[in-house]
Coordinates of C-alpha atoms and ligand atoms in Angstrom, one line a residue:
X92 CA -40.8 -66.4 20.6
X93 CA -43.3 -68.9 20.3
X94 CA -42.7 -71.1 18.1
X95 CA -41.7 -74.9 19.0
X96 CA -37.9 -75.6 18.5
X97 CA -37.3 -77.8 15.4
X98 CA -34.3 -76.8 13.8
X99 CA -31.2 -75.9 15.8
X100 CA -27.7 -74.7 14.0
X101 CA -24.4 -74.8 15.6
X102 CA -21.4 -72.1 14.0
X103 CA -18.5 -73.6 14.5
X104 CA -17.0 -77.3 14.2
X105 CA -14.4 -77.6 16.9
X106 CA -14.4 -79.6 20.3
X107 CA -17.7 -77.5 21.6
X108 CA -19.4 -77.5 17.9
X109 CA -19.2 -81.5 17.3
X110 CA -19.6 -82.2 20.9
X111 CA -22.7 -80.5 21.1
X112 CA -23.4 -81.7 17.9
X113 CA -23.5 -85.5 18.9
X114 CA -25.0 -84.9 22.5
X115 CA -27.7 -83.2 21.2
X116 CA -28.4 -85.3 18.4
X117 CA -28.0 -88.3 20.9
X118 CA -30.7 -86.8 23.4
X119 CA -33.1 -85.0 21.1
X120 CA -33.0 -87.5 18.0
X121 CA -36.1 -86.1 16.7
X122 CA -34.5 -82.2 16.4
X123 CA -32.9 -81.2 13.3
X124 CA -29.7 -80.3 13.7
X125 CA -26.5 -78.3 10.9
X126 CA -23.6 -77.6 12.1
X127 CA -21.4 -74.7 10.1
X128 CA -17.9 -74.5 10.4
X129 CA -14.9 -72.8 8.3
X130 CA -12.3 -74.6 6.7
X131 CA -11.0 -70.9 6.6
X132 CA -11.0 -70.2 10.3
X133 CA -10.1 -73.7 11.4
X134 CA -10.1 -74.1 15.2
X135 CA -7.9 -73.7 18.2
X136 CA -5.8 -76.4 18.0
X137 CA -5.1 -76.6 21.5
X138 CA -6.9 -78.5 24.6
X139 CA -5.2 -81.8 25.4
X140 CA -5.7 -82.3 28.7
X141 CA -9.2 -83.5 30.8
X142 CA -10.9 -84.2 33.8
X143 CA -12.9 -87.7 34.7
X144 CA -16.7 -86.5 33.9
X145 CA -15.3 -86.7 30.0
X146 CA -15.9 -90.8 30.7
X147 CA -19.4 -89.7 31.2
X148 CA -19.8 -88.3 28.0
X149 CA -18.0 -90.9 25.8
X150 CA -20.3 -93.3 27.8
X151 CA -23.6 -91.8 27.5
X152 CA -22.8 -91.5 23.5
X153 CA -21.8 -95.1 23.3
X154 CA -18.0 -94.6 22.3
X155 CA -15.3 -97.5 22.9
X156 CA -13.1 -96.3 25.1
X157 CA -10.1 -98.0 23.2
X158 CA -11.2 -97.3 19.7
X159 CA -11.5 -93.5 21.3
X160 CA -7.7 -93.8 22.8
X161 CA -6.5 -95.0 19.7
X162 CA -7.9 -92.9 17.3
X163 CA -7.3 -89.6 19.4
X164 CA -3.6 -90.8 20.0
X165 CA -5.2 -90.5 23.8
X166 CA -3.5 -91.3 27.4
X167 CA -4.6 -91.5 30.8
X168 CA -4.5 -88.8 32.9
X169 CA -4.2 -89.7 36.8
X170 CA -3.4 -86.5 38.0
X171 CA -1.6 -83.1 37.2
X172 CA 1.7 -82.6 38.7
X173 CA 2.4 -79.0 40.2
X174 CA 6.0 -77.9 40.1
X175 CA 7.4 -75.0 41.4
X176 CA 4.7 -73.5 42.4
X177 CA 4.7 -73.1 45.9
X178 CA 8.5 -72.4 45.2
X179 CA 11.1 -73.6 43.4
X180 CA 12.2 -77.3 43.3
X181 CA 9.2 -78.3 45.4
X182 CA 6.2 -80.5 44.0
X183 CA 2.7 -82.2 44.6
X184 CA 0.4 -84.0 42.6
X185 CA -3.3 -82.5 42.1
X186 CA -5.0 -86.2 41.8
X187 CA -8.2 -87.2 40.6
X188 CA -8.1 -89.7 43.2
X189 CA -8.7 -89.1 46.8
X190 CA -6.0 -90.1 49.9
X191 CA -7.5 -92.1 52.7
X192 CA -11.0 -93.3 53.0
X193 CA -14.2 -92.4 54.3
X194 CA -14.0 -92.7 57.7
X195 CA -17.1 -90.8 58.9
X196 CA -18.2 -87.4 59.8
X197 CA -15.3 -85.7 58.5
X198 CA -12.8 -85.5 55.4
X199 CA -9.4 -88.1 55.7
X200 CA -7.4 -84.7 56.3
X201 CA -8.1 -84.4 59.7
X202 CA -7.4 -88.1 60.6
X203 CA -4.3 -87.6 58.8
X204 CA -2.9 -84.0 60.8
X205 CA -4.2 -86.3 63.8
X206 CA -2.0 -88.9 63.1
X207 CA 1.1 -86.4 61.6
X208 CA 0.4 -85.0 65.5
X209 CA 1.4 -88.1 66.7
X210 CA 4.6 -89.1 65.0
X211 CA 3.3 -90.4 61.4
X212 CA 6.3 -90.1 58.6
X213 CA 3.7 -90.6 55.4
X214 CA 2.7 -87.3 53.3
X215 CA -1.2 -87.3 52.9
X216 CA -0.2 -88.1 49.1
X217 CA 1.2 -91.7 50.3
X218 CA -2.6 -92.8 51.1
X219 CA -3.9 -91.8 47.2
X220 CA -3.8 -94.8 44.9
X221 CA -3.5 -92.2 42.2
X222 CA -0.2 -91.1 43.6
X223 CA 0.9 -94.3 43.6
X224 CA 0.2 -95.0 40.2
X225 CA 1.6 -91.7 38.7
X226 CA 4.6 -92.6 40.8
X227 CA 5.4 -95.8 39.1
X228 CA 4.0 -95.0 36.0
X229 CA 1.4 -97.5 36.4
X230 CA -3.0 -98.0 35.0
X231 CA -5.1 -100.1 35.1
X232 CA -8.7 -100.3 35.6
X233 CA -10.0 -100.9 38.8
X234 CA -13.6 -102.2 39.0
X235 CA -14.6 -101.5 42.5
X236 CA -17.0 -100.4 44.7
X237 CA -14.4 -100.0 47.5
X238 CA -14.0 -96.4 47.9
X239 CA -9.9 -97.5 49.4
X240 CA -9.0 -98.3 45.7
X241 CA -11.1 -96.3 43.6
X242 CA -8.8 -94.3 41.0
X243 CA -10.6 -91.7 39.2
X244 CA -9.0 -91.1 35.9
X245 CA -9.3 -89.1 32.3
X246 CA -7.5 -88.2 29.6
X247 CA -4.7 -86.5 27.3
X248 CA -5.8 -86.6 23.5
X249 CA -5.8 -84.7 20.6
X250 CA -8.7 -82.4 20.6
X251 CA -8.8 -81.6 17.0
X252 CA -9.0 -85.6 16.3
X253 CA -11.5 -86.0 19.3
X254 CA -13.6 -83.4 17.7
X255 CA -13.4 -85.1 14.3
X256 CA -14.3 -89.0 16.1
X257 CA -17.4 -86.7 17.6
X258 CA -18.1 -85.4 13.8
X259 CA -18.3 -89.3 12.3
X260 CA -20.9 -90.2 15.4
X261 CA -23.2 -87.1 15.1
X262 CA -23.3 -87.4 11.3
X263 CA -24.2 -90.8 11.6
X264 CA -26.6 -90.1 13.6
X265 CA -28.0 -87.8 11.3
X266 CA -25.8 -84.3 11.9
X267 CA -26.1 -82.1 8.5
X268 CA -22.2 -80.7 7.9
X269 CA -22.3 -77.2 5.8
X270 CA -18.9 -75.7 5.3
X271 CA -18.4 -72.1 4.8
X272 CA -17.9 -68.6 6.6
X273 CA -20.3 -67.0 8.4
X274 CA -20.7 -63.9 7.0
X275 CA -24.0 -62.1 8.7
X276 CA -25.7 -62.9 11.3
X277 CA -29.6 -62.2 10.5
X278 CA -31.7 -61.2 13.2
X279 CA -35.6 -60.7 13.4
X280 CA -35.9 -56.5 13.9
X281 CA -38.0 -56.7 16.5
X282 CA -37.1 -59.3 18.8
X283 CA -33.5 -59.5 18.2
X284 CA -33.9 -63.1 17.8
X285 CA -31.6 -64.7 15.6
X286 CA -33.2 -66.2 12.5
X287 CA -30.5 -67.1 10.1
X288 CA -26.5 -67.3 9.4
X289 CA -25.6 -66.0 5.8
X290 CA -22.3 -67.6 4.4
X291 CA -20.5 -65.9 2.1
X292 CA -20.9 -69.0 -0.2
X293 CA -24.7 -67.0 -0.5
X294 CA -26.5 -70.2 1.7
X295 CA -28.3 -69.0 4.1
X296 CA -28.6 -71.6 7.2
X297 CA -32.3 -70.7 9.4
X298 CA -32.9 -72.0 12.6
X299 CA -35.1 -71.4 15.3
X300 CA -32.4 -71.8 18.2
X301 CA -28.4 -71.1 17.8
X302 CA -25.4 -72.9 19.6
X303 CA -22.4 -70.4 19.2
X304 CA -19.1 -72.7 18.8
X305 CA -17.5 -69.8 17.4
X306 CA -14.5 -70.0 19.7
X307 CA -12.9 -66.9 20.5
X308 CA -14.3 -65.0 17.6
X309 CA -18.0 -65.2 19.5
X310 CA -19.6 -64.4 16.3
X311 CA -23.0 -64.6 17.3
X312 CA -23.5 -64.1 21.4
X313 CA -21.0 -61.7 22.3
X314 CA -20.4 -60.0 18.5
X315 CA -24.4 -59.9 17.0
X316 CA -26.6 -59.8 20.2
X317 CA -23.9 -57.4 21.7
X318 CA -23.6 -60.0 25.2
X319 CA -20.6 -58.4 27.4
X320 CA -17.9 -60.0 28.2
X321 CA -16.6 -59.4 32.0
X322 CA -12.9 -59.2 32.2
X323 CA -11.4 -61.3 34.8
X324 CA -7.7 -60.3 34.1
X325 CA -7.1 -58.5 37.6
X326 CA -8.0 -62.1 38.8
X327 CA -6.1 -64.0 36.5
X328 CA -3.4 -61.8 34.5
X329 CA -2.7 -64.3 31.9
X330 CA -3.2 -63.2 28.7
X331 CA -1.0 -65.5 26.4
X332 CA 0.3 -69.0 25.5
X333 CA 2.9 -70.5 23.2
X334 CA 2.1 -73.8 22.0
X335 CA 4.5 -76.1 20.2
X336 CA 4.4 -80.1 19.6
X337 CA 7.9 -82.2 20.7
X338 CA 8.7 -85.9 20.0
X339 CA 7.5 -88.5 22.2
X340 CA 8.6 -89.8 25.4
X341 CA 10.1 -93.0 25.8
X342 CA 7.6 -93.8 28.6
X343 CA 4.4 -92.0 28.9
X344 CA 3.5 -90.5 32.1
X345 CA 0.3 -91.4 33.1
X346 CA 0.0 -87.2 34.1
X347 CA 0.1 -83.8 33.0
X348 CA 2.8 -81.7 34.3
X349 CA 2.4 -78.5 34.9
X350 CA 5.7 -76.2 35.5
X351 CA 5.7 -72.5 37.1
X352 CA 8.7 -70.4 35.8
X353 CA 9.9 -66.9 36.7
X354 CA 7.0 -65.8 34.9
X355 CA 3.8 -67.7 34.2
X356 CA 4.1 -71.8 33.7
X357 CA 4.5 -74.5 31.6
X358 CA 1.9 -77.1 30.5
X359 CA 3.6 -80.8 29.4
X360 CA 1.2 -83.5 27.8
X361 CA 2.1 -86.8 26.9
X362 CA 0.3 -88.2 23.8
X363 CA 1.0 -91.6 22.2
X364 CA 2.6 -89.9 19.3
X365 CA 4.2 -87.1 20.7
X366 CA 4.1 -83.9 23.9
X367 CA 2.1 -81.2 24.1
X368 CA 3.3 -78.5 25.4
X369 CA 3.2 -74.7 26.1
X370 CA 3.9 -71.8 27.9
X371 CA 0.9 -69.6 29.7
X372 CA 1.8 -66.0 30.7
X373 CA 1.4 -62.6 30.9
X374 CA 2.1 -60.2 28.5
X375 CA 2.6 -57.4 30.9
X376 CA 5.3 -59.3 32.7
X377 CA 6.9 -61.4 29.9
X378 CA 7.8 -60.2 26.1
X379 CA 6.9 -63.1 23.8
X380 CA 10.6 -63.3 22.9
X381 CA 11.5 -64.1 26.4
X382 CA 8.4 -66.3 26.7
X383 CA 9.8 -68.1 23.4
X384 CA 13.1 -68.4 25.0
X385 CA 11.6 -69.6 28.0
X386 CA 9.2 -72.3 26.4
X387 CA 11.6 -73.9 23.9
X388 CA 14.8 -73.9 27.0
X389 CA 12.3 -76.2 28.6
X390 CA 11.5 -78.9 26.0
X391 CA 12.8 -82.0 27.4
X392 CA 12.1 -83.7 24.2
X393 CA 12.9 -82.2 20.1
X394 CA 10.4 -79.5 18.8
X395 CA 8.2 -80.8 15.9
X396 CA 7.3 -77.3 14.9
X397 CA 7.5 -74.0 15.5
X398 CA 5.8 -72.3 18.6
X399 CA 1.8 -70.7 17.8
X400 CA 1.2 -67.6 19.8
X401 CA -2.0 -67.4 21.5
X402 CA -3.7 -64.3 22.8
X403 CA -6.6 -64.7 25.1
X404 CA -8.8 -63.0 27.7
X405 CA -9.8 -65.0 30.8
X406 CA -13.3 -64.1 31.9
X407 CA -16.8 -65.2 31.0
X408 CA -19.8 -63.5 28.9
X409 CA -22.4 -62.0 31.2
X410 CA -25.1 -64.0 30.0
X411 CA -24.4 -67.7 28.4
X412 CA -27.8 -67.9 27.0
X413 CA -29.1 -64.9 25.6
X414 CA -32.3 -64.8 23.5
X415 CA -32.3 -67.8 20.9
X416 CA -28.4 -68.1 21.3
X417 CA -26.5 -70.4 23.6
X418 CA -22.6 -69.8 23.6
X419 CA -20.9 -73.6 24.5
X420 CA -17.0 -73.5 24.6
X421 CA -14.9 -70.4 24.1
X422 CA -17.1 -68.3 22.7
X423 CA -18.4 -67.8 26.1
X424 CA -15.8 -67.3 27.9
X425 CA -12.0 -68.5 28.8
X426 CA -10.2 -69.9 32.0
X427 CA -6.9 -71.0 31.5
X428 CA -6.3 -74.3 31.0
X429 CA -4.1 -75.2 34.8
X430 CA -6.8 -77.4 35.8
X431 CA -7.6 -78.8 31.9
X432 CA -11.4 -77.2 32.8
X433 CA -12.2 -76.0 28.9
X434 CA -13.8 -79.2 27.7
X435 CA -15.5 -79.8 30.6
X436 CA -17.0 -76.8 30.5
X437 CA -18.6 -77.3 27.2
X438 CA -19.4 -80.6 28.9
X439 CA -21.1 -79.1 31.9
X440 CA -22.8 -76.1 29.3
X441 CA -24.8 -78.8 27.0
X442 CA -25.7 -81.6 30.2
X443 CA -27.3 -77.6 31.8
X444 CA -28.7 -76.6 28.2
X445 CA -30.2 -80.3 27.7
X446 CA -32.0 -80.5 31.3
X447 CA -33.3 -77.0 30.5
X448 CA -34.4 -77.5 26.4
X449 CA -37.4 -75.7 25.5
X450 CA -40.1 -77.9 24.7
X451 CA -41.9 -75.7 22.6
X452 CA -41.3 -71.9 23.2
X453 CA -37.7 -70.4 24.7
X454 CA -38.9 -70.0 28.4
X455 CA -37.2 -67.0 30.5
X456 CA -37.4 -69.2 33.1
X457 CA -35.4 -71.6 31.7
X458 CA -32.6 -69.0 30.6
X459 CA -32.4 -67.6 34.0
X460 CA -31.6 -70.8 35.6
X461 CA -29.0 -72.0 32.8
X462 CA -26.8 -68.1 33.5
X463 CA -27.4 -68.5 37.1
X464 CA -25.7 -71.8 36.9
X465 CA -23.0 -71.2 34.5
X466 CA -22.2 -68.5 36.1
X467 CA -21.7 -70.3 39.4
X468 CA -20.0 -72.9 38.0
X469 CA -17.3 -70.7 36.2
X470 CA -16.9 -68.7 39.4
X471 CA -15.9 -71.6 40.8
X472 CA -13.5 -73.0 38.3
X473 CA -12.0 -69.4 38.4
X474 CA -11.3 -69.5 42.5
X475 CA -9.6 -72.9 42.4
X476 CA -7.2 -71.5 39.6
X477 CA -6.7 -68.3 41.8
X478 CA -5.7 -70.1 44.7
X479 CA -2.6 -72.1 42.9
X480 CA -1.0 -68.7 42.0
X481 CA -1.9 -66.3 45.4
X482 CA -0.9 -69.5 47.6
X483 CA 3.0 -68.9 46.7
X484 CA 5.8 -68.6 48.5
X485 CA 8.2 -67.5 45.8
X486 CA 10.5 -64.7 46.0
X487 CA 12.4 -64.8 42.6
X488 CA 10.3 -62.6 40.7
X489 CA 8.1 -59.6 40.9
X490 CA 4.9 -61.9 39.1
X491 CA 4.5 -64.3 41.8
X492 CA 5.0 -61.6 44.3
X493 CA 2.3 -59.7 42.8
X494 CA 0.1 -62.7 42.8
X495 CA 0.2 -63.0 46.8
X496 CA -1.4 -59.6 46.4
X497 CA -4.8 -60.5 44.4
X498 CA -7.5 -59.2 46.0
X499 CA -9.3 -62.7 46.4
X500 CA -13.1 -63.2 45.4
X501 CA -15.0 -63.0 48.9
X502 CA -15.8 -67.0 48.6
X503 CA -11.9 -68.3 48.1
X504 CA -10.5 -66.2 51.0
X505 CA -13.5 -67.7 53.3
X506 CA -12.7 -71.0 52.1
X507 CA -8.9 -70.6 52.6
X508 CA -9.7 -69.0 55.7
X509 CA -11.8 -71.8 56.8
X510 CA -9.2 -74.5 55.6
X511 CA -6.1 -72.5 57.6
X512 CA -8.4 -72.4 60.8
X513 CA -9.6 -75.7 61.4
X514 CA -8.8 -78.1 57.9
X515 CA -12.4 -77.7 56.7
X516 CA -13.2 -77.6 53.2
X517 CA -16.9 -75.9 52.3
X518 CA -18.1 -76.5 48.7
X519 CA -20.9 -75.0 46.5
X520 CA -23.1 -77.7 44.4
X521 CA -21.8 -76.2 41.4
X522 CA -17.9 -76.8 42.2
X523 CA -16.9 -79.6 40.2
X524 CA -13.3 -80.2 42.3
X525 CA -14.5 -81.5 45.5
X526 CA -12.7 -81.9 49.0
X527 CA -10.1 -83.9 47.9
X528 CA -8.9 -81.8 45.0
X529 CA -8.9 -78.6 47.2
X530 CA -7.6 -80.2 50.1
X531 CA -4.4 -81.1 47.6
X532 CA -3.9 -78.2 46.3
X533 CA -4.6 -76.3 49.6
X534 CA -2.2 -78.2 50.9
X535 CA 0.4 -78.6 48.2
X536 CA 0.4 -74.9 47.9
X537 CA 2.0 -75.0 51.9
X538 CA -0.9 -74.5 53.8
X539 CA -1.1 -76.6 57.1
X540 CA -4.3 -76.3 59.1
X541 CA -4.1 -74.9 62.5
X542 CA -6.8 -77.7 63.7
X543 CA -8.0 -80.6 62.6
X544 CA -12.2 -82.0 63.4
X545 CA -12.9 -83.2 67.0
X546 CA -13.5 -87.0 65.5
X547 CA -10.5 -87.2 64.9
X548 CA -9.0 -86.1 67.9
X549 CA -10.7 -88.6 69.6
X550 CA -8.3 -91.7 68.6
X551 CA -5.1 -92.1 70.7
X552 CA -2.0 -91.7 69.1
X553 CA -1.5 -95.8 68.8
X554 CA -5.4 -95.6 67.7
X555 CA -4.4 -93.4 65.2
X556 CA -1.3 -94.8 63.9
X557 CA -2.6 -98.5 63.3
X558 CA -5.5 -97.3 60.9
X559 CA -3.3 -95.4 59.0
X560 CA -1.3 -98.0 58.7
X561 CA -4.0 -100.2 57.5
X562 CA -5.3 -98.0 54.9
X563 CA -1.8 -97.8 53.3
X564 CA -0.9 -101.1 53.6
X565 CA -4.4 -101.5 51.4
X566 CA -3.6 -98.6 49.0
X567 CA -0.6 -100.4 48.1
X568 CA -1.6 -103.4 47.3
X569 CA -3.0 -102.9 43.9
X570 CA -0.1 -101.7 42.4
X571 CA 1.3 -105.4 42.1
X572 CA -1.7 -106.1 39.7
X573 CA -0.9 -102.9 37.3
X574 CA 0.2 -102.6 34.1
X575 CA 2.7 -100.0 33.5
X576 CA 0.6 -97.0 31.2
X577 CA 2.7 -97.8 28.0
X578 CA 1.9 -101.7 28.7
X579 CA -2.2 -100.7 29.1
X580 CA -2.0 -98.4 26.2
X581 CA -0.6 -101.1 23.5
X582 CA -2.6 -103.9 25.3
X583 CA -5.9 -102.4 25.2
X584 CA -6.0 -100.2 22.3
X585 CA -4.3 -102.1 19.6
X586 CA -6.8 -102.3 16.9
X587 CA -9.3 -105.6 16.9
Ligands
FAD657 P1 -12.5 -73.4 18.3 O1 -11.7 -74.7 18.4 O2 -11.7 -72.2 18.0 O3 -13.6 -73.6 17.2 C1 -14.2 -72.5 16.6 C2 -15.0 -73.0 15.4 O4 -15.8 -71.9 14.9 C3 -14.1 -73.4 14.2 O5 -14.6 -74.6 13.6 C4 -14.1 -72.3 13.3 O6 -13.9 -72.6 11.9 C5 -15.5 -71.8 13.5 N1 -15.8 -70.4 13.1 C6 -15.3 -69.3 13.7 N2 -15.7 -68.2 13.0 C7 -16.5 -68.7 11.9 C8 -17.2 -68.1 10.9 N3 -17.1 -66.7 10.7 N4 -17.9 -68.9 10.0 C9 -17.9 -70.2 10.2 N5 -17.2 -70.8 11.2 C10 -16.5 -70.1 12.0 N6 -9.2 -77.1 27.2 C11 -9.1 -78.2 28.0 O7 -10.1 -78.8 28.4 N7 -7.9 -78.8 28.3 C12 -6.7 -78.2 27.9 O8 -5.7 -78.8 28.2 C13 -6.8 -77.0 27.2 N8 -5.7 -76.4 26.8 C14 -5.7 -75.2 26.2 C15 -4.6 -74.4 26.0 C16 -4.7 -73.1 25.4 C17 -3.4 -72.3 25.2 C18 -5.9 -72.6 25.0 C19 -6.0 -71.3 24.4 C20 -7.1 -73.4 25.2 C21 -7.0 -74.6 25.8 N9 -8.1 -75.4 26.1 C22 -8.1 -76.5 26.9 C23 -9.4 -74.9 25.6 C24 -9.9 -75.7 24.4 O9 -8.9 -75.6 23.4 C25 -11.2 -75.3 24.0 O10 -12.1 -75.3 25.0 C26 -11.8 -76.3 23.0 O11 -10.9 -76.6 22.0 C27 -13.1 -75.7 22.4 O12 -12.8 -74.7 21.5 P2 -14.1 -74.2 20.6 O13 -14.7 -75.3 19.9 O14 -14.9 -73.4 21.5 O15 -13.3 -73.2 19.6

């Protein structure tokens, strides 16, 4: 290939079609850019939940943050609250917040098994203003550059409305829409390049690079350049989810929940207008009848609809970028959504793709460095979602007794391994949870270090004690000067 990059098309208008859409358009202003999308196929219709890089995003492309709440029927998202999963009846909040404070060489978790050592009563969750919050249903924004009461936070919304605010921006800024179904996929016969999508409406869209949005169907990566897909279902068994929209809650929590069952688990999302919710599980442990059954015996508010069965398998293409074609969002590739990862991914995908655009020519280079990352980066993803359902204690069911026995990926069981022995976390650049989301979840899932740093054994117990109290005396006192979430959500999205 050698020809400079002028036109790029994108198949497929859902989240990862206008998001790229409007990012690209944003950074490369002078690129041409047509996006193609279906009203046949439509999209997923799922993917409510986030994590806090999506502020980045919204940011960097200029969006109002209430004009985007309002118009997405959007929440905050402080946390996601694990229940049942180490076993039944117990809980612990994954937050996006982190307990303690810096206090020097080493993560707050060894000051705090120092001071548990000598007599302290508080969980480690106690010293997380995110906790806090979730607990009394409370938000507000916290401009600070004191790490004690920074509260990282993102959001619930409506993805197919999200997509749609992305679609006004990026054909503002100058985003050709085509609608129709992609029929063939027209590739040059020697390269394998791809040089043009033919619609069955007989247009014929040419580009000189391609953005798969496809979603599931991976119409152009996996399905015309032939990419394969590696199957990570001996890792992750789940192959299914029910989805189904209920009424409102009176007060909206300012978290996801997230609720393990006999089999599989159960995803509850408060929008302004109504839940999500859904049921992930296996289909070689669960019939989709039970799964109904299980799903709708666990709305806590009235169904708006009927449940939508959907079939997936978790796992990534081998290559992300392959030739002229770059696959962003499902088409290449699928974690489930327990840690709300999808969007970010198609985040993460276009902020790679962006840093790496050809100038002129496609450069191998380039393309190497993009897979190597991706690859890395859904690894990663993939071991923090292992370690939620192999960490369990549960005895009530043959799944979760079977999930104790995955054969973990060499880097989890070192990390767990290195966590058990001495409360140390070790993270790869390309892990997007840090310390303080693994150390939660390490430790919500019942794991309790053996040892703790030698820093922190240095303080004496009443040493100890005093800063601990100190830091939650401090972690509490924001809380007075919070609104609750439903107060924050009418106050500061109402329209101006
Ligand atoms: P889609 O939404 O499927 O869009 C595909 C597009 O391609 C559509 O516009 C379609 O019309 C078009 N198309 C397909 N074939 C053709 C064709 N032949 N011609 C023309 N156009 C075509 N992610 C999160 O971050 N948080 C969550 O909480 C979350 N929950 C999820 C729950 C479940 C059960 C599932 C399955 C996924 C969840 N996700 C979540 C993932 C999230 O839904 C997706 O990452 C996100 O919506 C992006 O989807 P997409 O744009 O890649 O695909």
């Amino acid at each position: 290939m050698t020809s400079p990059i002028r036109k790029v098309v994108i198949a497929g208008g859902g989240t990862a079609g206008w998001m790229s859409a409007a990012l690209l358009k944003k950074v490369l202003p002078h690129l041409e850019i047509e996006l193609v999308e279906s009203p046949d196929i439509g999209t997923i219709g799922v993917g409510e939940a986030t994590i806090p890089p999506i502020q980045t995003f919204n940011q960097f492309l200029g969006v109002d943050e209430n004009a985007f709440l309002r118009e997405t029927n959007g929440t905050i998202k402080l946390a996601i609250s694990f229940e049942n999963w180490r076993v039944p009846g117990e809980s612990y909040l994954h937050t996006f917040g982190a307990p303690g404070a810096t206090l020097g060489f080493c993560g707050f978790q060894h000051f705090w098994l120092r001071a548990k050592q000598a007599g302290l009563k508080q969980s480690l969750w106690d010293f997380d203003l995110n906790y806090l919050s979730c607990k009394a249903g409370k938000f507000n924004k916290i401009q600070t550059e004191n790490q004690v009461y920074s509260m990282g936070y993102a959001y619930h919304f409506d993805s197919s409305l999200y997509g749609q605010f992305l679609r006004r921006l990026a054909e503002q800024a100058g985003v050709k829409r085509t609608e129709g179904t992609i029929d063939h996929v027209a590739q040059n016969t020697q390269t394998g390049f791809v040089e043009a999508l033919q619609l069955k409406n007989g247009k014929q869209l040419k580009g000189d690079m391609f953005i798969d949005c496809t979603g599931m169907q991976g119409l152009l990566l996996q399905k015309a350049l032939g990419v394969n897909y590696e199957d990570w279902s001996h890792w992750l068994c789940a192959d299914s989810a029910l989805a189904v929209p209920s009424k409102r809650h009176e007060h909206t929590l300012p978290y996801t929940r997230s609720i393990a069952h006999k089999v599989g688990w159960q995803w509850r999302i408060p929008l302004t207008n109504r839940n999500g919710n859904g049921l992930v599980y296996s289909s070689q442990y669960l019939t989709e009848n039970d799964a109904h059954d299980t799903l709708m015996s666990n709305l806590d508010t009235e169904a708006l609809d009927a449940p939508r069965t959907i079939r997936f398998k978790t796992g990534r293409t081998e290559q992300q970028w392959a030739k002229n074609v770059v696959g962003i969002g499902l088409s290449s590739g699928f974690l489930e959504p327990l840690e709300s990862t999808s969007i970010h991914l198609i985040q993460s995908g276009l902020v790679r793709l962006l840093k790496l655009f050809p100038k002129d020519e496609i450069l191998a280079s380039s393309q190497a460095l993009y897979n190597r990352d991706s690859k890395e980066e859904f690894e990663t993803i993939r071991d923090f979602i292992i370690l939620h359902y192999y960490q369990n204690e549960r005895t009530d069911s043959d799944f979760w007794q079977d999930m104790r026995r995955i054969a973990l990926p060499d880097r989890l069981q070192q990390k767990i391994a290195a966590f058990k022995d001495s409360a140390t976390i070790f993270n790869e650049n390309s892990d997007i949870f840090r310390d303080a989301s693994w150390v939660q979840v390490m430790m919500g899932q019942g794991i309790i270090p053996k040892s703790y740093h030698p820093s922190a054994g240095a303080y004496s117990d009443e040493a100890i004690l005093s800063l601990m109290q100190k830091i939650y005396q401090a972690k509490q006192q924001p809380l007075g000067q919070m609104l609750s979430h439903d107060e924050f959500l009418t106050r500061f999205t109402a329209a101006k």
